[in-house]
Tab-separated table of C-alpha atoms and ligand atoms in Angstrom:
chain	number	residue	atom	x	y	z
A	52	MET	CA	0.000	-0.011	-0.005
A	53	VAL	CA	2.692	2.456	1.166
A	54	VAL	CA	5.017	1.385	-1.647
A	55	GLY	CA	2.162	1.780	-4.135
A	56	LYS	CA	1.520	5.316	-2.931
A	57	LEU	CA	5.222	6.152	-3.106
A	58	ILE	CA	5.448	4.896	-6.678
A	59	ALA	CA	2.345	6.910	-7.615
A	60	THR	CA	3.830	10.036	-6.049
A	61	ILE	CA	7.139	9.563	-7.848
A	62	ALA	CA	5.317	8.985	-11.162
A	63	LEU	CA	3.256	12.140	-10.663
A	64	ASN	CA	6.355	14.197	-9.898
A	65	LEU	CA	8.104	12.803	-12.973
A	66	ILE	CA	5.141	13.815	-15.129
A	67	CYS	CA	5.147	17.307	-13.607
A	68	LEU	CA	8.889	17.568	-14.169
A	69	ALA	CA	8.545	16.416	-17.796
A	70	ALA	CA	5.698	18.885	-18.322
A	71	TYR	CA	7.808	21.693	-16.891
A	72	SER	CA	10.602	21.182	-19.360
A	73	ALA	CA	8.461	20.262	-22.403
A	74	ARG	CA	8.394	22.602	-25.386
A	75	PRO	CA	6.128	22.885	-28.410
A	76	VAL	CA	7.553	21.934	-31.812
A	77	ASP	CA	7.800	25.587	-32.824
A	78	LYS	CA	11.057	26.796	-31.234
A	79	ASN	CA	9.810	30.378	-31.689
A	80	ALA	CA	6.391	29.771	-30.148
A	81	THR	CA	5.206	32.794	-28.184
A	82	LYS	CA	5.612	32.875	-24.399
A	83	GLU	CA	1.878	32.294	-23.906
A	84	THR	CA	1.823	29.369	-26.358
A	85	LYS	CA	4.740	27.722	-24.549
A	86	ALA	CA	3.000	28.233	-21.216
A	87	LEU	CA	-0.236	26.732	-22.571
A	88	TYR	CA	1.708	23.664	-23.681
A	89	ARG	CA	3.280	23.135	-20.280
A	90	ASN	CA	0.071	23.823	-18.389
A	91	MET	CA	-2.001	21.483	-20.518
A	92	LEU	CA	0.505	18.725	-19.942
A	93	SER	CA	0.582	19.121	-16.172
A	94	LEU	CA	-3.179	19.536	-15.866
A	95	ALA	CA	-3.660	16.090	-17.426
A	96	SER	CA	-2.373	14.446	-14.233
A	97	LYS	CA	-5.319	16.022	-12.307
A	98	GLY	CA	-8.144	15.540	-14.785
A	99	PHE	CA	-9.380	16.773	-18.129
A	100	MET	CA	-10.822	20.003	-19.537
A	101	PHE	CA	-14.325	19.931	-20.885
A	102	GLY	CA	-14.660	21.451	-24.377
A	103	HIS	CA	-17.582	22.428	-26.568
A	104	GLN	CA	-17.469	23.450	-30.261
A	105	ASP	CA	-18.826	26.969	-30.992
A	106	ALA	CA	-19.987	27.165	-27.335
A	107	THR	CA	-20.630	30.888	-27.115
A	108	LEU	CA	-21.683	31.614	-30.725
A	109	TYR	CA	-24.993	29.802	-30.701
A	110	GLY	CA	-26.969	26.950	-29.161
A	111	ILE	CA	-30.383	25.401	-29.216
A	112	GLY	CA	-32.839	28.197	-30.030
A	113	TRP	CA	-30.349	31.097	-30.079
A	114	LYS	CA	-27.494	32.680	-32.039
A	115	TYR	CA	-25.103	35.481	-31.130
A	116	ASP	CA	-26.626	36.215	-27.669
A	117	ALA	CA	-24.097	37.997	-25.467
A	118	ASN	CA	-22.426	35.929	-22.696
A	119	ARG	CA	-24.536	32.901	-23.426
A	120	SER	CA	-23.573	29.260	-23.812
A	121	ASP	CA	-25.766	26.148	-23.409
A	122	CYS	CA	-23.061	24.679	-21.172
A	123	LYS	CA	-23.172	27.680	-18.880
A	124	SER	CA	-26.972	27.799	-18.864
A	125	VAL	CA	-26.945	24.273	-17.446
A	126	CYS	CA	-23.925	24.123	-15.091
A	127	GLY	CA	-23.231	27.813	-14.409
A	128	ASP	CA	-19.812	27.919	-16.109
A	129	TYR	CA	-18.350	28.092	-19.577
A	130	PRO	CA	-16.428	25.157	-21.010
A	131	ALA	CA	-12.660	25.232	-20.511
A	132	VAL	CA	-11.974	24.494	-24.178
A	133	TYR	CA	-13.656	26.121	-27.150
A	134	GLY	CA	-13.592	24.725	-30.687
A	135	TRP	CA	-14.063	27.030	-33.685
A	136	GLU	CA	-14.343	26.317	-37.380
A	137	LEU	CA	-12.746	28.263	-40.248
A	138	GLY	CA	-14.171	26.481	-43.305
A	139	ASP	CA	-14.553	28.888	-46.297
A	140	ILE	CA	-12.087	31.437	-44.919
A	141	GLU	CA	-9.612	30.270	-47.570
A	142	LEU	CA	-11.870	31.572	-50.353
A	143	GLY	CA	-11.317	35.204	-49.322
A	144	THR	CA	-14.707	36.142	-50.750
A	145	LYS	CA	-17.031	35.530	-47.850
A	146	ASP	CA	-17.398	37.089	-44.422
A	147	ILE	CA	-19.179	34.007	-43.065
A	148	SER	CA	-18.038	30.410	-42.537
A	149	LEU	CA	-19.561	27.246	-44.013
A	150	ASP	CA	-21.755	27.192	-40.879
A	151	SER	CA	-22.960	30.749	-41.595
A	152	ILE	CA	-20.982	32.304	-38.750
A	153	HIS	CA	-19.236	35.638	-39.256
A	154	PHE	CA	-15.448	35.334	-39.097
A	155	ASP	CA	-15.413	38.603	-37.147
A	156	LYS	CA	-17.619	37.017	-34.545
A	157	ILE	CA	-15.374	33.972	-34.334
A	158	ARG	CA	-12.391	36.224	-33.769
A	159	GLU	CA	-14.221	38.201	-31.097
A	160	HIS	CA	-15.265	35.042	-29.283
A	161	ILE	CA	-11.789	33.492	-29.410
A	162	ILE	CA	-10.293	36.629	-27.887
A	163	ALA	CA	-13.010	36.783	-25.214
A	164	ALA	CA	-12.468	33.100	-24.299
A	165	TYR	CA	-8.706	33.682	-24.052
A	166	SER	CA	-9.236	36.792	-21.897
A	167	ARG	CA	-11.342	34.755	-19.453
A	168	GLY	CA	-8.581	32.079	-19.274
A	169	GLY	CA	-10.115	29.499	-21.638
A	170	VAL	CA	-8.337	27.426	-24.300
A	171	ASN	CA	-9.101	27.704	-28.023
A	172	THR	CA	-8.804	25.088	-30.785
A	173	ILE	CA	-9.557	25.525	-34.488
A	174	SER	CA	-10.620	23.072	-37.199
A	175	TRP	CA	-10.669	23.862	-40.875
A	176	HIS	CA	-13.109	22.126	-43.269
A	177	CYS	CA	-11.194	23.425	-46.238
A	178	ASN	CA	-12.876	23.282	-49.664
A	179	ASN	CA	-11.661	20.918	-52.386
A	180	PRO	CA	-9.086	22.897	-54.378
A	181	VAL	CA	-9.741	20.942	-57.580
A	182	ASP	CA	-13.514	21.147	-58.018
A	183	GLY	CA	-14.146	24.100	-55.692
A	184	LYS	CA	-16.743	22.096	-53.745
A	185	SER	CA	-16.704	21.242	-50.043
A	186	SER	CA	-14.323	19.171	-47.880
A	187	TRP	CA	-16.630	16.225	-48.443
A	188	SER	CA	-16.139	16.353	-52.217
A	189	ARG	CA	-13.791	13.450	-52.912
A	190	GLU	CA	-13.856	13.604	-56.705
A	191	PRO	CA	-11.693	14.007	-58.577
A	192	MET	CA	-8.872	12.133	-56.869
A	193	GLY	CA	-5.512	13.763	-56.543
A	194	ALA	CA	-6.484	16.961	-54.764
A	195	VAL	CA	-3.767	16.477	-52.107
A	196	GLY	CA	-1.039	15.895	-54.697
A	197	SER	CA	-2.145	19.005	-56.555
A	198	LEU	CA	-1.489	21.199	-53.471
A	199	LEU	CA	2.046	20.009	-52.856
A	200	PRO	CA	5.090	21.840	-54.290
A	201	ASN	CA	5.062	21.537	-58.108
A	202	GLY	CA	1.364	20.579	-58.042
A	203	ALA	CA	-1.165	22.410	-60.232
A	204	ASN	CA	-2.836	24.069	-57.210
A	205	HIS	CA	0.234	24.836	-55.167
A	206	GLU	CA	0.117	28.622	-55.669
A	207	LYS	CA	-3.607	28.671	-54.883
A	208	PHE	CA	-2.933	26.617	-51.739
A	209	LYS	CA	-0.380	29.152	-50.535
A	210	LEU	CA	-2.919	31.920	-51.054
A	211	TRP	CA	-5.432	29.904	-49.020
A	212	LEU	CA	-2.856	29.433	-46.238
A	213	ASP	CA	-2.098	33.181	-46.341
A	214	ARG	CA	-5.742	33.829	-45.451
A	215	VAL	CA	-5.579	31.349	-42.571
A	216	ALA	CA	-2.350	33.021	-41.422
A	217	ASP	CA	-4.032	36.482	-41.504
A	218	PHE	CA	-6.817	35.190	-39.292
A	219	LEU	CA	-4.459	33.488	-36.806
A	220	GLN	CA	-2.342	36.631	-36.587
A	221	SER	CA	-5.358	38.847	-36.028
A	222	LEU	CA	-6.072	37.099	-32.712
A	223	ARG	CA	-4.684	39.491	-30.102
A	224	GLY	CA	-5.006	39.854	-26.346
A	225	SER	CA	-5.222	43.133	-24.496
A	226	ARG	CA	-1.394	43.654	-24.533
A	227	GLY	CA	-1.237	42.899	-28.242
A	228	GLU	CA	0.040	39.397	-27.625
A	229	ALA	CA	-1.015	36.645	-30.011
A	230	VAL	CA	-3.729	34.330	-28.664
A	231	PRO	CA	-2.522	30.690	-28.565
A	232	ILE	CA	-4.511	28.269	-30.696
A	233	ILE	CA	-4.490	24.494	-31.032
A	234	PHE	CA	-4.831	24.106	-34.823
A	235	ARG	CA	-6.143	20.735	-35.882
A	236	ALA	CA	-4.894	20.490	-39.448
A	237	TRP	CA	-6.367	17.897	-41.845
A	238	HIS	CA	-8.383	16.083	-39.208
A	239	GLU	CA	-10.137	12.692	-39.449
A	240	HIS	CA	-7.804	11.674	-42.258
A	241	SER	CA	-8.051	7.985	-41.331
A	242	GLY	CA	-11.634	8.142	-42.542
A	243	THR	CA	-12.710	8.312	-46.151
A	244	TRP	CA	-15.152	11.276	-46.152
A	245	PHE	CA	-12.777	14.212	-46.795
A	246	TRP	CA	-10.646	14.845	-49.905
A	247	TRP	CA	-7.557	14.413	-47.686
A	248	GLY	CA	-8.876	11.019	-46.368
A	249	SER	CA	-7.177	7.653	-46.448
A	250	THR	CA	-8.531	6.578	-49.821
A	251	GLN	CA	-7.706	9.919	-51.473
A	252	CYS	CA	-3.938	10.205	-50.968
A	253	THR	CA	-0.941	8.072	-49.984
A	254	PRO	CA	0.521	8.224	-46.451
A	255	ASP	CA	3.533	10.126	-47.837
A	256	GLN	CA	1.327	12.695	-49.574
A	257	TYR	CA	-0.671	13.217	-46.380
A	258	LYS	CA	2.490	13.682	-44.333
A	259	GLU	CA	3.800	16.154	-46.858
A	260	LEU	CA	0.575	18.088	-46.843
A	261	TYR	CA	0.685	18.282	-43.027
A	262	ARG	CA	4.331	19.272	-42.887
A	263	PHE	CA	3.931	21.852	-45.662
A	264	THR	CA	1.038	23.423	-43.796
A	265	VAL	CA	3.056	23.702	-40.566
A	266	SER	CA	6.270	24.960	-42.190
A	267	TYR	CA	4.519	27.443	-44.478
A	268	LEU	CA	2.495	29.030	-41.667
A	269	ARG	CA	5.300	28.921	-39.132
A	270	ASP	CA	8.405	29.640	-41.175
A	271	ASN	CA	7.117	31.676	-44.112
A	272	LYS	CA	4.199	33.492	-42.487
A	273	HIS	CA	5.741	33.692	-38.969
A	274	VAL	CA	2.712	32.307	-37.204
A	275	HIS	CA	3.994	31.426	-33.734
A	276	ASN	CA	0.810	31.139	-31.673
A	277	VAL	CA	-0.094	27.601	-32.733
A	278	LEU	CA	0.117	24.186	-31.107
A	279	TRP	CA	-0.242	21.613	-33.888
A	280	GLY	CA	-2.861	18.913	-33.461
A	281	TYR	CA	-3.025	15.508	-35.144
A	282	SER	CA	-6.456	13.886	-34.977
A	283	PRO	CA	-7.412	10.816	-36.961
A	284	ASP	CA	-10.836	9.257	-36.560
A	285	VAL	CA	-11.205	5.653	-35.262
A	286	VAL	CA	-8.324	3.399	-36.307
A	287	ASP	CA	-7.970	-0.354	-36.021
A	288	SER	CA	-4.466	-0.624	-34.591
A	289	LYS	CA	-1.438	1.253	-33.348
A	290	GLU	CA	-0.027	1.040	-36.921
A	291	GLY	CA	-3.276	2.636	-38.120
A	292	TYR	CA	-2.790	5.557	-35.732
A	293	PHE	CA	0.783	6.178	-36.865
A	294	GLU	CA	0.430	5.328	-40.585
A	295	ARG	CA	0.100	9.008	-41.569
A	296	PHE	CA	1.698	10.589	-38.526
A	297	PRO	CA	3.971	13.370	-39.790
A	298	GLY	CA	6.495	12.898	-36.956
A	299	TYR	CA	7.053	14.070	-33.380
A	300	GLU	CA	8.870	17.150	-34.602
A	301	TRP	CA	5.652	18.347	-36.294
A	302	VAL	CA	2.937	17.557	-33.742
A	303	ASP	CA	2.181	18.955	-30.250
A	304	VAL	CA	-1.221	17.462	-29.560
A	305	MET	CA	-1.820	13.782	-30.233
A	306	ALA	CA	-5.547	13.270	-30.405
A	307	ALA	CA	-8.414	11.355	-31.968
A	308	ASP	CA	-11.995	12.144	-32.976
A	309	LEU	CA	-14.179	9.460	-31.404
A	310	TYR	CA	-17.940	9.710	-31.512
A	311	HIS	CA	-20.383	7.525	-29.583
A	312	ARG	CA	-22.591	6.124	-32.304
A	313	LYS	CA	-24.703	2.976	-31.970
A	314	GLU	CA	-22.535	1.154	-29.375
A	315	SER	CA	-23.633	0.471	-25.802
A	316	ARG	CA	-22.116	2.618	-23.017
A	317	GLU	CA	-19.600	-0.123	-22.180
A	318	GLU	CA	-18.628	-0.696	-25.794
A	319	TYR	CA	-17.976	2.960	-26.408
A	320	VAL	CA	-15.936	3.423	-23.209
A	321	ALA	CA	-13.882	0.370	-24.201
A	322	LYS	CA	-13.455	1.811	-27.709
A	323	VAL	CA	-12.050	5.097	-26.350
A	324	HIS	CA	-9.692	3.232	-24.007
A	325	ARG	CA	-8.482	1.034	-26.869
A	326	GLN	CA	-7.884	3.960	-29.220
A	327	LEU	CA	-5.983	5.814	-26.489
A	328	ASP	CA	-3.930	2.681	-25.749
A	329	TYR	CA	-2.624	2.889	-29.333
A	330	PHE	CA	-0.820	6.195	-28.755
A	331	VAL	CA	-0.790	7.285	-25.125
A	332	MET	CA	2.517	5.634	-24.168
A	333	ASP	CA	4.329	7.127	-27.168
A	334	ALA	CA	2.728	10.532	-26.614
A	335	ARG	CA	3.892	10.527	-22.981
A	336	ARG	CA	7.365	9.379	-23.866
A	337	HIS	CA	7.603	12.431	-26.155
A	338	SER	CA	5.823	14.781	-23.725
A	339	LYS	CA	2.919	15.414	-26.125
A	340	ILE	CA	-0.510	16.613	-25.103
A	341	ILE	CA	-3.209	13.929	-25.345
A	342	ALA	CA	-6.796	14.814	-26.269
A	343	ILE	CA	-10.087	13.531	-27.598
A	344	SER	CA	-10.428	16.389	-30.036
A	345	GLU	CA	-14.044	15.640	-31.084
A	346	MET	CA	-16.547	13.391	-29.375
A	347	GLY	CA	-20.103	13.228	-28.209
A	348	SER	CA	-23.332	11.356	-28.507
A	349	GLY	CA	-25.559	12.974	-31.152
A	350	ALA	CA	-28.909	14.266	-29.701
A	351	LEU	CA	-27.896	12.934	-26.229
A	352	PRO	CA	-30.459	10.180	-25.816
A	353	ASP	CA	-28.758	8.755	-22.681
A	354	ALA	CA	-29.777	10.784	-19.557
A	355	GLN	CA	-26.537	9.730	-17.794
A	356	TRP	CA	-24.142	9.980	-20.665
A	357	TRP	CA	-21.845	12.356	-18.818
A	358	THR	CA	-21.155	10.375	-15.641
A	359	LYS	CA	-21.548	6.939	-17.140
A	360	VAL	CA	-19.781	7.439	-20.475
A	361	MET	CA	-17.632	10.546	-20.934
A	362	LEU	CA	-16.206	10.447	-17.397
A	363	PRO	CA	-15.048	6.805	-17.400
A	364	ALA	CA	-13.923	7.101	-21.035
A	365	LEU	CA	-11.504	9.941	-20.300
A	366	THR	CA	-10.225	9.329	-16.776
A	367	LYS	CA	-8.224	6.134	-17.449
A	368	HIS	CA	-5.411	7.986	-19.315
A	369	PRO	CA	-3.814	11.450	-18.799
A	370	VAL	CA	-6.083	13.213	-21.323
A	371	SER	CA	-5.822	17.032	-21.361
A	372	TYR	CA	-9.221	17.666	-22.884
A	373	GLY	CA	-12.283	16.105	-24.400
A	374	MET	CA	-14.381	18.288	-26.651
A	375	VAL	CA	-17.976	17.607	-27.665
A	376	TRP	CA	-19.243	18.889	-31.001
A	377	ARG	CA	-21.637	21.751	-31.695
A	378	ASN	CA	-25.249	22.513	-30.766
A	379	ALA	CA	-26.336	23.585	-34.240
A	380	TYR	CA	-28.908	26.374	-34.067
A	381	ASN	CA	-30.345	25.430	-37.451
A	382	LEU	CA	-30.122	21.620	-37.688
A	383	GLU	CA	-32.459	19.298	-35.962
A	384	ASN	CA	-30.849	16.961	-33.390
A	385	HIS	CA	-27.324	18.149	-34.193
A	386	LEU	CA	-26.808	18.533	-30.448
A	387	PHE	CA	-23.917	17.368	-28.234
A	388	CYS	CA	-24.101	19.509	-25.027
A	389	PRO	CA	-27.255	19.770	-22.947
A	390	TYR	CA	-29.371	22.937	-22.735
A	391	PRO	CA	-31.753	23.612	-19.783
A	392	GLY	CA	-34.444	20.948	-19.762
A	393	GLN	CA	-32.549	18.545	-22.065
A	394	ARG	CA	-32.767	15.008	-20.640
A	395	SER	CA	-29.101	14.754	-19.694
A	396	ALA	CA	-28.896	18.229	-18.049
A	397	ASP	CA	-28.993	17.014	-14.428
A	398	ASP	CA	-26.291	14.477	-15.084
A	399	PHE	CA	-24.185	17.167	-16.776
A	400	LYS	CA	-24.339	19.229	-13.571
A	401	ILE	CA	-23.017	16.285	-11.544
A	402	PHE	CA	-20.330	15.669	-14.158
A	403	THR	CA	-19.088	19.227	-14.304
A	404	ALA	CA	-19.023	19.428	-10.465
A	405	ASP	CA	-16.543	16.495	-10.341
A	406	LYS	CA	-13.085	17.721	-9.269
A	407	ARG	CA	-11.441	15.812	-12.150
A	408	ILE	CA	-13.325	17.899	-14.721
A	409	PHE	CA	-12.279	21.407	-15.568
A	410	THR	CA	-14.727	23.988	-16.777
A	411	GLU	CA	-13.416	27.511	-17.293
A	412	ASN	CA	-13.650	28.901	-13.751
A	413	LYS	CA	-11.833	25.875	-12.332
A	414	LEU	CA	-8.817	26.283	-14.606
A	415	PRO	CA	-5.477	27.401	-13.166
A	416	LYS	CA	-3.712	30.176	-15.166
A	417	MET	CA	-2.977	28.558	-18.535
A	418	TYR	CA	-0.851	31.302	-20.114
A	419	ARG	CA	1.831	31.850	-17.458
B	144	BMA	C1	-19.664	18.832	-39.161
B	144	BMA	C2	-21.128	19.210	-39.017
B	144	BMA	C3	-21.446	20.153	-40.168
B	144	BMA	C4	-20.452	21.368	-40.115
B	144	BMA	C5	-19.000	20.933	-40.001
B	144	BMA	C6	-18.067	22.094	-39.754
B	144	BMA	O1	-19.310	17.807	-38.339
B	144	BMA	O2	-21.373	19.844	-37.783
B	144	BMA	O3	-22.742	20.622	-40.035
B	144	BMA	O4	-20.617	22.142	-41.261
B	144	BMA	O5	-18.871	19.984	-38.954
B	144	BMA	O6	-18.384	22.773	-38.577
């Protein structure tokens, strides 16, 4: 018993020590970005941050209401992590995203979340550069190859990245400092639904796309407020997780997008544990942040999903955050966080009161 406790204490101290000396892959990352990296790593030994996509922009029955979030309406606090979506920003012709949200509003909400001490992550459902249609347009093949150096769309791709860089650089705190962002480039690539998915390009092409995106934004555009996220969807083995991994020198956050679909509670919890088992040891060895970058149970049919599913799924491993997807204001049942009166709302209150779960007010200072 005593020996067990001693070993646990030593292990915890070693993790804290590793977190203290860990650095993001960008050697020139801003002070706040470096601090976020360290703090996310050390927080994972205490519990995980709860995240919600587009939390303050809209929810069930509302859009753009000041200081509102469905999460806060239920539990009294904002989520600790906020996801935002930049799809369509690359076109340079629209002031709203693919989800009809103004980019100016997204910027305003990112800065507000940062000012309150929250953590921001961005996804990018980038259009298909070949046919000009959406991320889900998989024809014609070869879109990824066309973006790479010497490809037919390489110059256009750089222009698209310039627009992403402009947005990232426009995120400024009250002292003019850049707001740190976890950027989840080319997510869910182990699936087959996006033009950068596993049936649409080779592992080498995917890795090159990822590395080019990082090096162009960081080294050419001098974007230094980003932690780079890698987030495949469900994979069937450790090899599957690492098949398209661009390398430890390119990735800060090792994550996965894992939705609860038709499985039972137990099956889904086991699925999350299994997926994490594929990469947690390697992530820890390299002092990388671990996350479930997208998750949730669509329409929340299970009244105890929070305490019976999300909590046990994420507390077995040192996960920094788990983020549920958006409460679409204009799509029926596209709902992942409860609103007042929703059947899982009471359970969500119990869940967010747990000391292992961080909502925004419970966070320590993340940027120092
Ligand atoms: C998807 C859905 C879509 C949305 C996209 C980008 O998973 O929520 O409705 O357009 O994410 O936010």
